[in-house]
Coordinates of C-alpha atoms in Angstrom, one line a residue:
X1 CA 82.7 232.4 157.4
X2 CA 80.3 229.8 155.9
X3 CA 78.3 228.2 158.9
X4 CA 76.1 225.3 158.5
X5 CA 72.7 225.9 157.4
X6 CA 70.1 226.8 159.8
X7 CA 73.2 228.0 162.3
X8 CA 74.6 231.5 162.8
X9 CA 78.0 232.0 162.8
X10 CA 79.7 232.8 166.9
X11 CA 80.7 236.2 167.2
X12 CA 84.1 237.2 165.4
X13 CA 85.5 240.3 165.1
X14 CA 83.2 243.5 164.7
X15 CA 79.8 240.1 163.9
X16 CA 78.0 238.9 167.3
X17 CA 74.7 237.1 166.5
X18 CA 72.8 239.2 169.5
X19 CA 72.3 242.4 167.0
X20 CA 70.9 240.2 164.4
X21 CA 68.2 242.0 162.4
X22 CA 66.5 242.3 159.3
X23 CA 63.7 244.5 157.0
X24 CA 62.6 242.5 153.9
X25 CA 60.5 243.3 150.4
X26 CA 57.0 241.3 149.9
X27 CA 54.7 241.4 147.3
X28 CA 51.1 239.5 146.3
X29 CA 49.2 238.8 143.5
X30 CA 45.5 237.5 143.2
X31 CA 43.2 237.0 141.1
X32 CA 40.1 238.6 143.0
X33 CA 37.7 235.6 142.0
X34 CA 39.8 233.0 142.9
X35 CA 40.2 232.1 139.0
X36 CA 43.7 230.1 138.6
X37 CA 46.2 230.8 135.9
X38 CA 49.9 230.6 135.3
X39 CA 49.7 234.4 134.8
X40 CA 49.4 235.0 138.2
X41 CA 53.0 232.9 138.8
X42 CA 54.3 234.8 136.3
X43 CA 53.3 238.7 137.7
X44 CA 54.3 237.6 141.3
X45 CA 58.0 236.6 140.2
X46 CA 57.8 240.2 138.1
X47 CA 56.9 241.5 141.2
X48 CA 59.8 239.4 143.3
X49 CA 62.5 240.7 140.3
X50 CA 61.5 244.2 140.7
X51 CA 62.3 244.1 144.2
X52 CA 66.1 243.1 143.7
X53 CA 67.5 246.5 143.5
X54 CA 67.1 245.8 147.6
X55 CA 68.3 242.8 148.0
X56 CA 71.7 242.2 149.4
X57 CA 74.5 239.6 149.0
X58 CA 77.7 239.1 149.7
X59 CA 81.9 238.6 148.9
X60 CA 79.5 236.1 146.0
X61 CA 77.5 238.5 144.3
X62 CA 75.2 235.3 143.0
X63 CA 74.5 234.2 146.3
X64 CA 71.4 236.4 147.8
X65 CA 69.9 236.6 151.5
X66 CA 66.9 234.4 150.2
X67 CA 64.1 234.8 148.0
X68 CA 60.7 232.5 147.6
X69 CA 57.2 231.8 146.2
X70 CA 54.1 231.1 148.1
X71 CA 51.1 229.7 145.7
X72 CA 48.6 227.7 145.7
X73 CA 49.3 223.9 145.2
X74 CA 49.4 223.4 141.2
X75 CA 47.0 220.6 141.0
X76 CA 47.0 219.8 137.4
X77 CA 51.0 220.2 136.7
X78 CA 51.2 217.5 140.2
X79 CA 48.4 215.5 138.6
X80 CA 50.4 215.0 135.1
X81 CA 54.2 214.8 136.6
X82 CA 52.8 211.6 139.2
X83 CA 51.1 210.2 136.1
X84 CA 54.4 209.8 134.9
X85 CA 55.7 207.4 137.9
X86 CA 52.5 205.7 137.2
X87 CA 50.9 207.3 140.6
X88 CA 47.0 208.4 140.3
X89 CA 46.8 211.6 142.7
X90 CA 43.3 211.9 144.4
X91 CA 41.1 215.0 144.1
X92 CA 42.1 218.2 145.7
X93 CA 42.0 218.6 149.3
X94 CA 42.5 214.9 149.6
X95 CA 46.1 215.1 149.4
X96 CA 49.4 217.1 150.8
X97 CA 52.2 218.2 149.7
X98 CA 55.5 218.7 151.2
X99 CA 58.7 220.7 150.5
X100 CA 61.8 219.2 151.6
X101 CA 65.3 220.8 152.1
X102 CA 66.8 217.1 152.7
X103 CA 70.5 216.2 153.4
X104 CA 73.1 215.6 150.7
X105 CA 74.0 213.2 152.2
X106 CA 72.2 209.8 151.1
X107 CA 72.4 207.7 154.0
X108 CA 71.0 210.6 156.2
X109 CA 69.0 211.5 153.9
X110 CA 67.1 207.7 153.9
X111 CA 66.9 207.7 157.7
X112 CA 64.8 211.1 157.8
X113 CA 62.5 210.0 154.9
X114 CA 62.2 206.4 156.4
X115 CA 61.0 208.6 159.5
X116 CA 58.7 210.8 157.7
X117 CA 57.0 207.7 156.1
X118 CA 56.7 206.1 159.7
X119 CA 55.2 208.5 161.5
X120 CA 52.6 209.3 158.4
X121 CA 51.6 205.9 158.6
X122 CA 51.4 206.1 162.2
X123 CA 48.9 209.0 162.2
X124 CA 46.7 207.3 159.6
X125 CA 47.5 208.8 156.3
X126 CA 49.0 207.7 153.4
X127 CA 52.6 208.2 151.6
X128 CA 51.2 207.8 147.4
X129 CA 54.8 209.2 146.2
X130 CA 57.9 210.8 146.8
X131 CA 59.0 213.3 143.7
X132 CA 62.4 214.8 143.0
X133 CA 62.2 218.7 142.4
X134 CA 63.9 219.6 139.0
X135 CA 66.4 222.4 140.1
X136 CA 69.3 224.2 138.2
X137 CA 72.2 224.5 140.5
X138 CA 74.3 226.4 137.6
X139 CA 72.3 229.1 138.3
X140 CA 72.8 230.1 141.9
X141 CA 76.0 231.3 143.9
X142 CA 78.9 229.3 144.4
X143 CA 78.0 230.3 148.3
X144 CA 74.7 229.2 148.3
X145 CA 75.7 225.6 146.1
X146 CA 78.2 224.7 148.5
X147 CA 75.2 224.2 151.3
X148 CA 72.9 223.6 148.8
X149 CA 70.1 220.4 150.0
X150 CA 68.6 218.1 148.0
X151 CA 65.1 218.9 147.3
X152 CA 62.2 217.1 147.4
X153 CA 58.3 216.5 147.5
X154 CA 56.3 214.2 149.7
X155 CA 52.7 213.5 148.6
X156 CA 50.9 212.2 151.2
X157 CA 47.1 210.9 150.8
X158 CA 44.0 211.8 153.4
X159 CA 43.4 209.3 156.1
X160 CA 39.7 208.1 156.7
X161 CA 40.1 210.0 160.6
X162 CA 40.1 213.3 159.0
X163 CA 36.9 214.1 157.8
X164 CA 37.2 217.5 156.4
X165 CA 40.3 219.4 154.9
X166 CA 40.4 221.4 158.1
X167 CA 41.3 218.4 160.0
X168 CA 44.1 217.4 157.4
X169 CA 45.8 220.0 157.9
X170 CA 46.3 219.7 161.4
X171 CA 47.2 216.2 160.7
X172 CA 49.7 217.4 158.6
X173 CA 50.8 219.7 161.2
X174 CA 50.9 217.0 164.3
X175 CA 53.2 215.0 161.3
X176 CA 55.8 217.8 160.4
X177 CA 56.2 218.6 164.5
X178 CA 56.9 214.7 164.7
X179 CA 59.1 214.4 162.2
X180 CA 61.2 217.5 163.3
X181 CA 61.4 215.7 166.9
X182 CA 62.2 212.5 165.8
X183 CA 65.2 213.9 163.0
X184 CA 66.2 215.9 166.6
X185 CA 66.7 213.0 168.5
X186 CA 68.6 211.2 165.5
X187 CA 71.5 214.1 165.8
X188 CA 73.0 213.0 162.4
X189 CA 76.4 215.7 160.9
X190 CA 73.8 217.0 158.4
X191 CA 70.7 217.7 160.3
X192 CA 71.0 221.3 159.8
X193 CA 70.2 220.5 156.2
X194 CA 66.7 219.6 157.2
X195 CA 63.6 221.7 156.4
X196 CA 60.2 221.8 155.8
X197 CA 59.6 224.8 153.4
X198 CA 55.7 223.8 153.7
X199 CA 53.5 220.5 154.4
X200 CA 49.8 221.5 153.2
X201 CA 46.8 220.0 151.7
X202 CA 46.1 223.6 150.1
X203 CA 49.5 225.9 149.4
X204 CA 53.5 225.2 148.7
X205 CA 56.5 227.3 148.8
X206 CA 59.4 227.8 146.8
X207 CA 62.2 229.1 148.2
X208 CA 66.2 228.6 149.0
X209 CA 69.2 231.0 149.2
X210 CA 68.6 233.0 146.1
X211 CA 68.2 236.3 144.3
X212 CA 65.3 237.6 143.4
X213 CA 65.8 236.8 139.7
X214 CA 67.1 233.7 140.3
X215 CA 64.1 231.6 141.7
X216 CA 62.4 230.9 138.4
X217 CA 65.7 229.7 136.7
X218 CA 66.3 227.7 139.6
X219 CA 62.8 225.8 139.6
X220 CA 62.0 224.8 136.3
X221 CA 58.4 223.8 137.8
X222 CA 57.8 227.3 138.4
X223 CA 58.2 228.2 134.6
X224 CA 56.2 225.3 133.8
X225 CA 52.2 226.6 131.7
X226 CA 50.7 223.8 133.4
X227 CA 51.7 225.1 137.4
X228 CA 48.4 227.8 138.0
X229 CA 47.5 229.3 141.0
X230 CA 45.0 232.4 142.4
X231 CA 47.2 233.9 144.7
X232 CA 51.1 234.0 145.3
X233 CA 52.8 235.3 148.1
X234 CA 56.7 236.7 147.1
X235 CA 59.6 237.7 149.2
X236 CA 63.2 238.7 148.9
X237 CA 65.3 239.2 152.1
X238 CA 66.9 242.2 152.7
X239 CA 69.3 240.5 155.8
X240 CA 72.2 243.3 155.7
X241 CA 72.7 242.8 159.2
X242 CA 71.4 239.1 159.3
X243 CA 73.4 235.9 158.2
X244 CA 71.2 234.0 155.5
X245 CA 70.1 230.2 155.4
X246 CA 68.3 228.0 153.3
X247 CA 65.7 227.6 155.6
X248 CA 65.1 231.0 156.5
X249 CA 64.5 232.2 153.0
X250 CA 60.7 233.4 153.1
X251 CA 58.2 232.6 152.8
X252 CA 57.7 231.0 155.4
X253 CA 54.0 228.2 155.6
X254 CA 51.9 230.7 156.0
X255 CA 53.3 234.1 156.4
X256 CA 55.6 236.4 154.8
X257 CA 57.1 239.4 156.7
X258 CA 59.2 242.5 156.3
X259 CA 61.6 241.8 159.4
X260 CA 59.9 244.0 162.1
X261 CA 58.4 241.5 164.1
X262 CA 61.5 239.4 164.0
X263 CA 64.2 242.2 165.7
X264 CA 64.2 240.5 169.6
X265 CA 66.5 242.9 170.8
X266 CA 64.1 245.7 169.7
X267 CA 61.3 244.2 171.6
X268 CA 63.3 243.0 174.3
X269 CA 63.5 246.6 175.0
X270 CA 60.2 248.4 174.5
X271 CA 59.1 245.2 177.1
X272 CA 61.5 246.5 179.3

């Protein structure tokens, strides 16, 4: 079975979705005085390959449970890749970034971007550029390319009402609940396709239905001298007994976990 992203399969033969479970692998990597390089990138995906000897896939061995990148958001690399569209990014913390897991299909795809520029507006900040993410499809599973989303980032500019970077980012949280409501109500074939992987004035995550070693070939940003960050965050799934999804690949916007805290029939009983 190949379900539509975000949805789990209905129970068929010896599956049913209600024993659903996973345990997954993390890893970090910091640089103890905050000091930013593209070293640190590089150590945390060593750190993300050396846990593939866990992870699992399936009838495709290319296509993985989900693997992913937490780091901080590459300022520089962002700062030269806008100059190219001709777009002046502001100083950090005056800015967001999001990262979109958008429809393939275009016409959807314009009515959910359409929406996330509206409601922006509408809370006072400012869209300064959309950017395609480079990926290399030829190197994932023919699984995972066959529900594979278009990708893309959403720089958005802070609004005079938020004073401090603190109150950004719960602007940009009130926006991403919005937009999630509003791409609800719309009820388009390929809504399932929709995901925000992060929306933050301060980190970005990149993930998708990978293998471990297959994130860094897959985002050619992530290979790229000028990305640097402090601190990344790295997690493979380990989903035997769980069906994977773009959008559950971790990590997740701010945490990364090893699958205890997510096993609701477990908990369901010790409640009980």
């Amino acid at each position: 079975m190949n379900p539509k992203p975000g949805k789990l399969p209905p129970a068929h033969g010896l599956y049913d979705p209600q024993f659903e479970h996973d345990a997954c692998g993390v890893g970090f990597v910091a640089h103890i005085k905050g000091q930013k390089s593209h070293a640190i990138i590089k150590s945390a995906l060593d750190v993300l390959a050396n846990l593939a000897h866990r992870g699992a896939c399936g009838c495709d061995p290319e296509t993985g449970d989900g693997a992913g990148i937490l780091l901080q958001i590459p300022h520089d690399f962002f700062q030269a890749e806008l100059w190219r569209q001709g777009v002046a990014l502001p100083p950090v913390g005056h800015y967001g970034v999001g990262m979109l897991f958008l429809p393939q299909d275009a016409d959807e795809r314009a009515q959910y971007e359409a929406a996330f520029v509206r409601l922006t507006q509408a809370e006072g900040q400012t869209v300064l550029a959309w950017r395609d993410v480079p990926v290399n499809s030829a190197k994932i599973g023919a699984l995972a390319r066959s529900v594979e989303p278009v990708m893309r980032q959403i720089f958005i500019g802070r609004g005079a009402n938020c004073p401090d970077e603190a109150a950004f980012e719960r602007k940009l949280y009130i926006i991403r609940r919005q937009v999630q409501n509003v791409i609800a109500d719309l009820d388009l074939t390929q809504e399932n396709y929709f995901y925000v992987s992060s929306l933050s004035s301060r980190t970005i995550v990149y993930k998708g239905l990978l293998m471990a070693d297959q994130i860094a070939a897959y985002y050619p940003d992530l290979a790229d001298e000028r990305a640097m960050t402090a601190l990344a965050l790295v997690h493979q799934r380990f989903s035997t007994n769980t069906f994977p999804t773009w959008d559950l690949a971790h990590p997740f916007r701010y945490i990364a976990h090893n699958g205890e805290i997510n096993t609701l029939r477990g908990n369901r009983n010790w409640m009980r």
